[in-house]
Coordinates of C-alpha atoms in Angstrom, one line a residue:
X1 CA 167.2 -46.9 73.6
X2 CA 167.5 -46.2 77.4
X3 CA 166.0 -42.7 77.1
X4 CA 163.9 -43.3 80.2
X5 CA 166.9 -44.5 82.2
X6 CA 168.9 -41.5 81.1
X7 CA 166.2 -39.0 82.0
X8 CA 165.6 -40.7 85.4
X9 CA 169.3 -40.3 86.2
X10 CA 169.1 -36.6 85.3
X11 CA 166.0 -36.2 87.4
X12 CA 167.9 -37.3 90.5
X13 CA 170.6 -34.7 89.8
X14 CA 168.3 -31.8 88.8
X15 CA 165.0 -31.2 90.5
X16 CA 163.8 -29.1 87.6
X17 CA 163.7 -32.1 85.3
X18 CA 160.6 -34.3 85.4
X19 CA 159.7 -37.6 83.9
X20 CA 156.1 -38.7 83.5
X21 CA 155.9 -42.4 82.8
X22 CA 153.4 -45.2 82.9
X23 CA 150.9 -43.3 80.8
X24 CA 150.7 -45.7 77.9
X25 CA 151.3 -44.8 74.3
X26 CA 150.5 -41.2 73.6
X27 CA 150.5 -39.2 70.3
X28 CA 152.3 -35.9 70.2
X29 CA 149.4 -33.7 71.2
X30 CA 148.6 -35.9 74.2
X31 CA 152.2 -36.0 75.3
X32 CA 152.6 -32.2 74.9
X33 CA 149.5 -31.8 77.1
X34 CA 151.0 -33.9 79.8
X35 CA 154.3 -31.9 79.7
X36 CA 152.5 -28.5 79.7
X37 CA 150.2 -29.4 82.6
X38 CA 153.3 -30.6 84.6
X39 CA 154.9 -27.2 84.5
X40 CA 153.9 -23.6 85.2
X41 CA 156.4 -21.4 83.3
X42 CA 155.4 -18.4 81.3
X43 CA 157.0 -19.7 78.1
X44 CA 156.8 -23.2 76.8
X45 CA 159.4 -24.6 74.3
X46 CA 158.5 -27.5 72.1
X47 CA 161.5 -29.6 71.2
X48 CA 160.6 -32.7 69.0
X49 CA 162.5 -35.8 68.2
X50 CA 165.1 -35.4 65.5
X51 CA 165.6 -31.8 66.8
X52 CA 168.7 -30.4 68.5
X53 CA 168.6 -26.9 69.8
X54 CA 171.6 -24.6 70.1
X55 CA 172.8 -23.6 73.6
X56 CA 171.4 -20.0 73.2
X57 CA 168.0 -21.2 71.7
X58 CA 165.9 -20.5 74.8
X59 CA 167.6 -17.3 75.6
X60 CA 167.2 -15.9 72.1
X61 CA 163.5 -16.9 72.1
X62 CA 162.9 -15.2 75.5
X63 CA 164.8 -12.1 74.3
X64 CA 162.6 -11.9 71.2
X65 CA 159.4 -12.2 73.3
X66 CA 160.7 -9.4 75.6
X67 CA 160.8 -6.9 72.7
X68 CA 157.9 -8.3 70.7
X69 CA 154.3 -6.9 70.7
X70 CA 151.9 -8.4 73.1
X71 CA 150.0 -10.2 70.4
X72 CA 153.0 -12.4 69.5
X73 CA 152.1 -15.9 70.9
X74 CA 154.7 -18.1 69.2
X75 CA 158.3 -17.4 68.1
X76 CA 160.6 -19.9 66.4
X77 CA 163.5 -20.3 64.0
X78 CA 164.2 -22.0 60.8
X79 CA 165.8 -25.4 61.1
X80 CA 169.2 -26.2 59.8
X81 CA 168.3 -29.4 58.0
X82 CA 170.9 -32.2 58.5
X83 CA 171.1 -35.5 56.7
X84 CA 172.8 -38.6 58.0
X85 CA 172.9 -40.3 54.6
X86 CA 173.2 -39.0 51.0
X87 CA 169.4 -39.3 50.7
X88 CA 169.0 -37.5 54.0
X89 CA 171.2 -34.7 52.7
X90 CA 169.0 -34.6 49.7
X91 CA 165.9 -34.3 51.9
X92 CA 167.5 -31.3 53.6
X93 CA 167.8 -29.6 50.3
X94 CA 164.3 -30.5 49.2
X95 CA 162.8 -29.0 52.4
X96 CA 164.3 -25.7 51.4
X97 CA 163.2 -25.9 47.8
X98 CA 160.1 -24.0 46.5
X99 CA 159.4 -27.0 44.2
X100 CA 159.6 -29.3 47.2
X101 CA 157.5 -27.3 49.8
X102 CA 155.9 -24.5 47.9
X103 CA 155.6 -21.2 49.8
X104 CA 155.9 -22.8 53.3
X105 CA 158.0 -21.3 56.0
X106 CA 160.9 -23.8 55.2
X107 CA 161.6 -21.9 52.0
X108 CA 161.2 -18.4 53.5
X109 CA 164.3 -16.4 53.0
X110 CA 163.5 -13.6 55.5
X111 CA 165.4 -13.3 58.7
X112 CA 162.6 -11.8 60.8
X113 CA 158.9 -12.1 59.6
X114 CA 155.4 -12.9 60.7
X115 CA 154.5 -16.3 59.3
X116 CA 151.7 -18.9 59.5
X117 CA 153.6 -21.3 61.6
X118 CA 157.1 -22.4 62.7
X119 CA 158.6 -25.8 63.4
X120 CA 158.8 -26.5 67.2
X121 CA 158.9 -23.0 68.6
X122 CA 158.4 -21.3 71.9
X123 CA 154.8 -20.4 73.1
X124 CA 153.3 -18.0 75.5
X125 CA 151.5 -20.2 78.0
X126 CA 148.6 -17.8 78.5
X127 CA 147.9 -17.7 74.7
X128 CA 148.3 -21.4 74.3
X129 CA 145.9 -22.0 77.2
X130 CA 143.4 -19.5 75.8
X131 CA 143.0 -21.5 72.5
X132 CA 142.9 -24.9 74.2
X133 CA 146.4 -26.1 73.8
X134 CA 147.4 -28.8 71.2
X135 CA 144.8 -30.9 69.6
X136 CA 145.0 -34.6 70.7
X137 CA 143.3 -36.1 67.6
X138 CA 145.9 -35.3 65.0
X139 CA 148.2 -37.8 63.3
X140 CA 150.8 -35.1 62.9
X141 CA 150.6 -31.3 62.2
X142 CA 149.2 -30.6 65.6
X143 CA 151.6 -27.7 65.8
X144 CA 150.3 -26.1 62.5
X145 CA 146.8 -26.6 63.7
X146 CA 147.5 -24.9 67.0
X147 CA 149.3 -22.0 65.2
X148 CA 146.2 -21.5 63.0
X149 CA 143.9 -21.3 66.1
X150 CA 146.3 -18.8 67.6
X151 CA 146.2 -16.6 64.5
X152 CA 142.4 -16.9 64.4
X153 CA 142.3 -15.7 68.0
X154 CA 144.2 -12.6 67.0
X155 CA 147.7 -13.6 67.9
X156 CA 150.7 -13.6 65.6
X157 CA 153.6 -16.1 64.9
X158 CA 157.1 -14.7 64.5
X159 CA 160.0 -16.3 62.6
X160 CA 163.4 -15.3 63.8
X161 CA 166.2 -17.1 62.1
X162 CA 168.7 -16.2 64.9
X163 CA 166.8 -18.8 67.0
X164 CA 168.8 -21.8 65.8
X165 CA 168.3 -25.5 65.9
X166 CA 169.2 -28.5 63.8
X167 CA 166.7 -31.1 62.4
X168 CA 167.8 -34.5 61.3
X169 CA 165.9 -35.5 58.2
X170 CA 164.6 -38.9 57.2
X171 CA 167.4 -41.1 55.8
X172 CA 165.6 -43.1 53.1
X173 CA 163.0 -42.7 50.4
X174 CA 160.6 -45.0 52.2
X175 CA 160.9 -43.0 55.5
X176 CA 160.4 -39.7 53.7
X177 CA 157.4 -41.1 51.8
X178 CA 155.8 -42.3 55.0
X179 CA 156.4 -39.1 56.8
X180 CA 154.7 -37.0 54.1
X181 CA 151.9 -39.5 53.8
X182 CA 151.2 -38.9 57.4
X183 CA 151.4 -35.1 56.8
X184 CA 148.8 -35.5 54.0
X185 CA 146.5 -37.6 56.1
X186 CA 146.6 -35.2 59.0
X187 CA 146.1 -32.2 56.6
X188 CA 142.6 -33.5 55.9
X189 CA 141.8 -33.4 59.6
X190 CA 143.2 -29.8 60.0
X191 CA 141.3 -28.5 56.9
X192 CA 138.1 -30.3 58.0
X193 CA 138.3 -28.6 61.4
X194 CA 139.4 -25.2 59.9
X195 CA 138.4 -24.8 56.2
X196 CA 140.1 -21.3 56.2
X197 CA 143.4 -23.0 56.8
X198 CA 143.4 -24.5 53.2
X199 CA 146.3 -23.3 51.1
X200 CA 147.1 -23.9 47.4
X201 CA 150.2 -25.9 48.2
X202 CA 148.1 -28.5 50.0
X203 CA 146.2 -29.3 46.8
X204 CA 149.0 -29.6 44.3
X205 CA 150.3 -33.1 45.4
X206 CA 146.9 -34.6 45.6
X207 CA 146.0 -33.1 42.3
X208 CA 149.1 -34.7 40.8
X209 CA 148.3 -38.1 42.3
X210 CA 144.6 -37.9 41.2
X211 CA 145.5 -36.8 37.6
X212 CA 148.3 -39.3 37.1
X213 CA 146.3 -42.2 38.5
X214 CA 143.3 -41.4 36.4
X215 CA 145.3 -41.1 33.3
X216 CA 147.2 -44.4 34.1
X217 CA 144.0 -46.3 34.6
X218 CA 142.5 -44.9 31.4
X219 CA 145.6 -45.4 29.3
X220 CA 144.9 -49.0 28.2
X221 CA 141.6 -47.8 26.8
X222 CA 142.4 -44.3 25.4
X223 CA 145.1 -42.9 23.2
X224 CA 144.4 -39.4 24.6
X225 CA 144.9 -40.7 28.1
X226 CA 148.2 -42.3 27.1
X227 CA 149.4 -39.1 25.6
X228 CA 148.2 -37.1 28.6
X229 CA 150.0 -39.5 31.0
X230 CA 153.2 -39.2 29.0
X231 CA 152.9 -35.5 28.9
X232 CA 152.3 -35.2 32.6
X233 CA 155.2 -37.6 33.4
X234 CA 157.5 -35.6 31.1
X235 CA 156.5 -32.3 32.6
X236 CA 156.9 -33.5 36.1
X237 CA 160.1 -35.2 35.4
X238 CA 161.6 -32.1 33.7
X239 CA 160.5 -29.9 36.5
X240 CA 161.9 -32.2 39.1
X241 CA 165.2 -32.5 37.2
X242 CA 165.6 -28.8 36.8
X243 CA 164.6 -28.1 40.4
X244 CA 167.0 -30.8 41.6
X245 CA 169.9 -29.2 39.7
X246 CA 169.0 -25.8 41.3
X247 CA 168.6 -27.2 44.8
X248 CA 171.8 -29.2 44.6
X249 CA 173.9 -26.6 42.8
X250 CA 176.4 -26.7 45.7
X251 CA 176.3 -30.5 46.0
X252 CA 175.8 -31.8 42.4
X253 CA 176.5 -35.4 43.5
X254 CA 173.1 -35.3 45.3
X255 CA 171.1 -34.2 42.3
X256 CA 169.6 -37.7 41.6
X257 CA 168.7 -38.2 45.3
X258 CA 167.0 -34.7 45.3
X259 CA 164.9 -35.6 42.3
X260 CA 163.9 -38.9 43.9
X261 CA 163.1 -37.1 47.1
X262 CA 160.7 -34.8 45.3
X263 CA 158.6 -37.9 44.4
X264 CA 158.6 -39.1 48.0
X265 CA 157.4 -35.8 49.2
X266 CA 154.8 -35.1 46.5
X267 CA 153.3 -38.5 46.0
X268 CA 153.5 -39.4 49.7
X269 CA 151.6 -36.3 50.6
X270 CA 149.1 -36.7 47.8
X271 CA 148.4 -40.3 48.6
X272 CA 148.1 -39.3 52.3
X273 CA 145.4 -36.8 51.5
X274 CA 143.3 -39.4 49.8
X275 CA 143.9 -41.8 52.7
X276 CA 142.8 -39.1 55.1
X277 CA 139.7 -38.5 53.1
X278 CA 138.9 -42.2 53.1
X279 CA 139.5 -42.5 56.8
X280 CA 137.2 -39.5 57.5
X281 CA 134.5 -41.1 55.4
X282 CA 134.9 -44.5 57.2
X283 CA 134.7 -42.7 60.5
X284 CA 131.6 -40.7 59.5
X285 CA 129.9 -44.0 58.4
X286 CA 131.0 -45.7 61.6
X287 CA 133.1 -48.2 59.7
X288 CA 136.5 -47.6 61.3
X289 CA 138.3 -46.8 64.6
X290 CA 140.1 -43.6 63.7
X291 CA 141.0 -42.8 67.3
X292 CA 143.0 -46.0 67.4
X293 CA 144.8 -45.0 64.2
X294 CA 145.7 -41.6 65.7
X295 CA 147.2 -43.3 68.8
X296 CA 149.4 -45.5 66.6
X297 CA 150.9 -42.5 64.7

């Protein structure tokens, strides 16, 4: 997409811009390490793909650090979710729905609050260095894993919704499913490394997948299983429909897409958790090359 060419042209015009190339294919944690080591500033802003920061983003973050307590190591905003297709618009609504994301920061209604993590965000270099930077063995979620290590080290994460940026959501059911399957797979790695990071919302999708799959397999042989599967499907379908109507109250034409998106998020994440467990077992038994899978994220 000519990104390298564009950045090279900007490098020639502005000595503050640097391009590191010829390093092979890197995952996010590895690439972040390269960028962090290439600079020396007191604050480090992480800006991911699909993300567009507002012109005052960096200034607002720096101003927040200037008045924050010394134990604040990471500040960030709450993304304005933007969809490029009707389904992408639905994803934006789901990422702000309690039914879609539980009690995560995406559904947080506070304007200024201490939280577990933020998307992207601006870090204090000294704190980030103290905890060892970003992990390089994660599929995704290396930012959440890093935020957990920061809080375990005694630092705090501050959400400030005046620090604004836009995030372009996935545009199709398949893309959203794959994204959340990767989230689920990586969650296994994070929890394995930090058991105290486990939250109830991580278990619900995998519980849904496990229960529905077990009942579906047993249904040909058990009337009780058939009834249980029907009851679970009805309960989930009703909850998804009601939550979709609530999430899409200002855009009712997206209600069907929102309901479908719930399934992509929940089942993608749940299946990803079991794939992550299977990968961890294979790695423990010496039956797979997990490092290669991480580099192909």
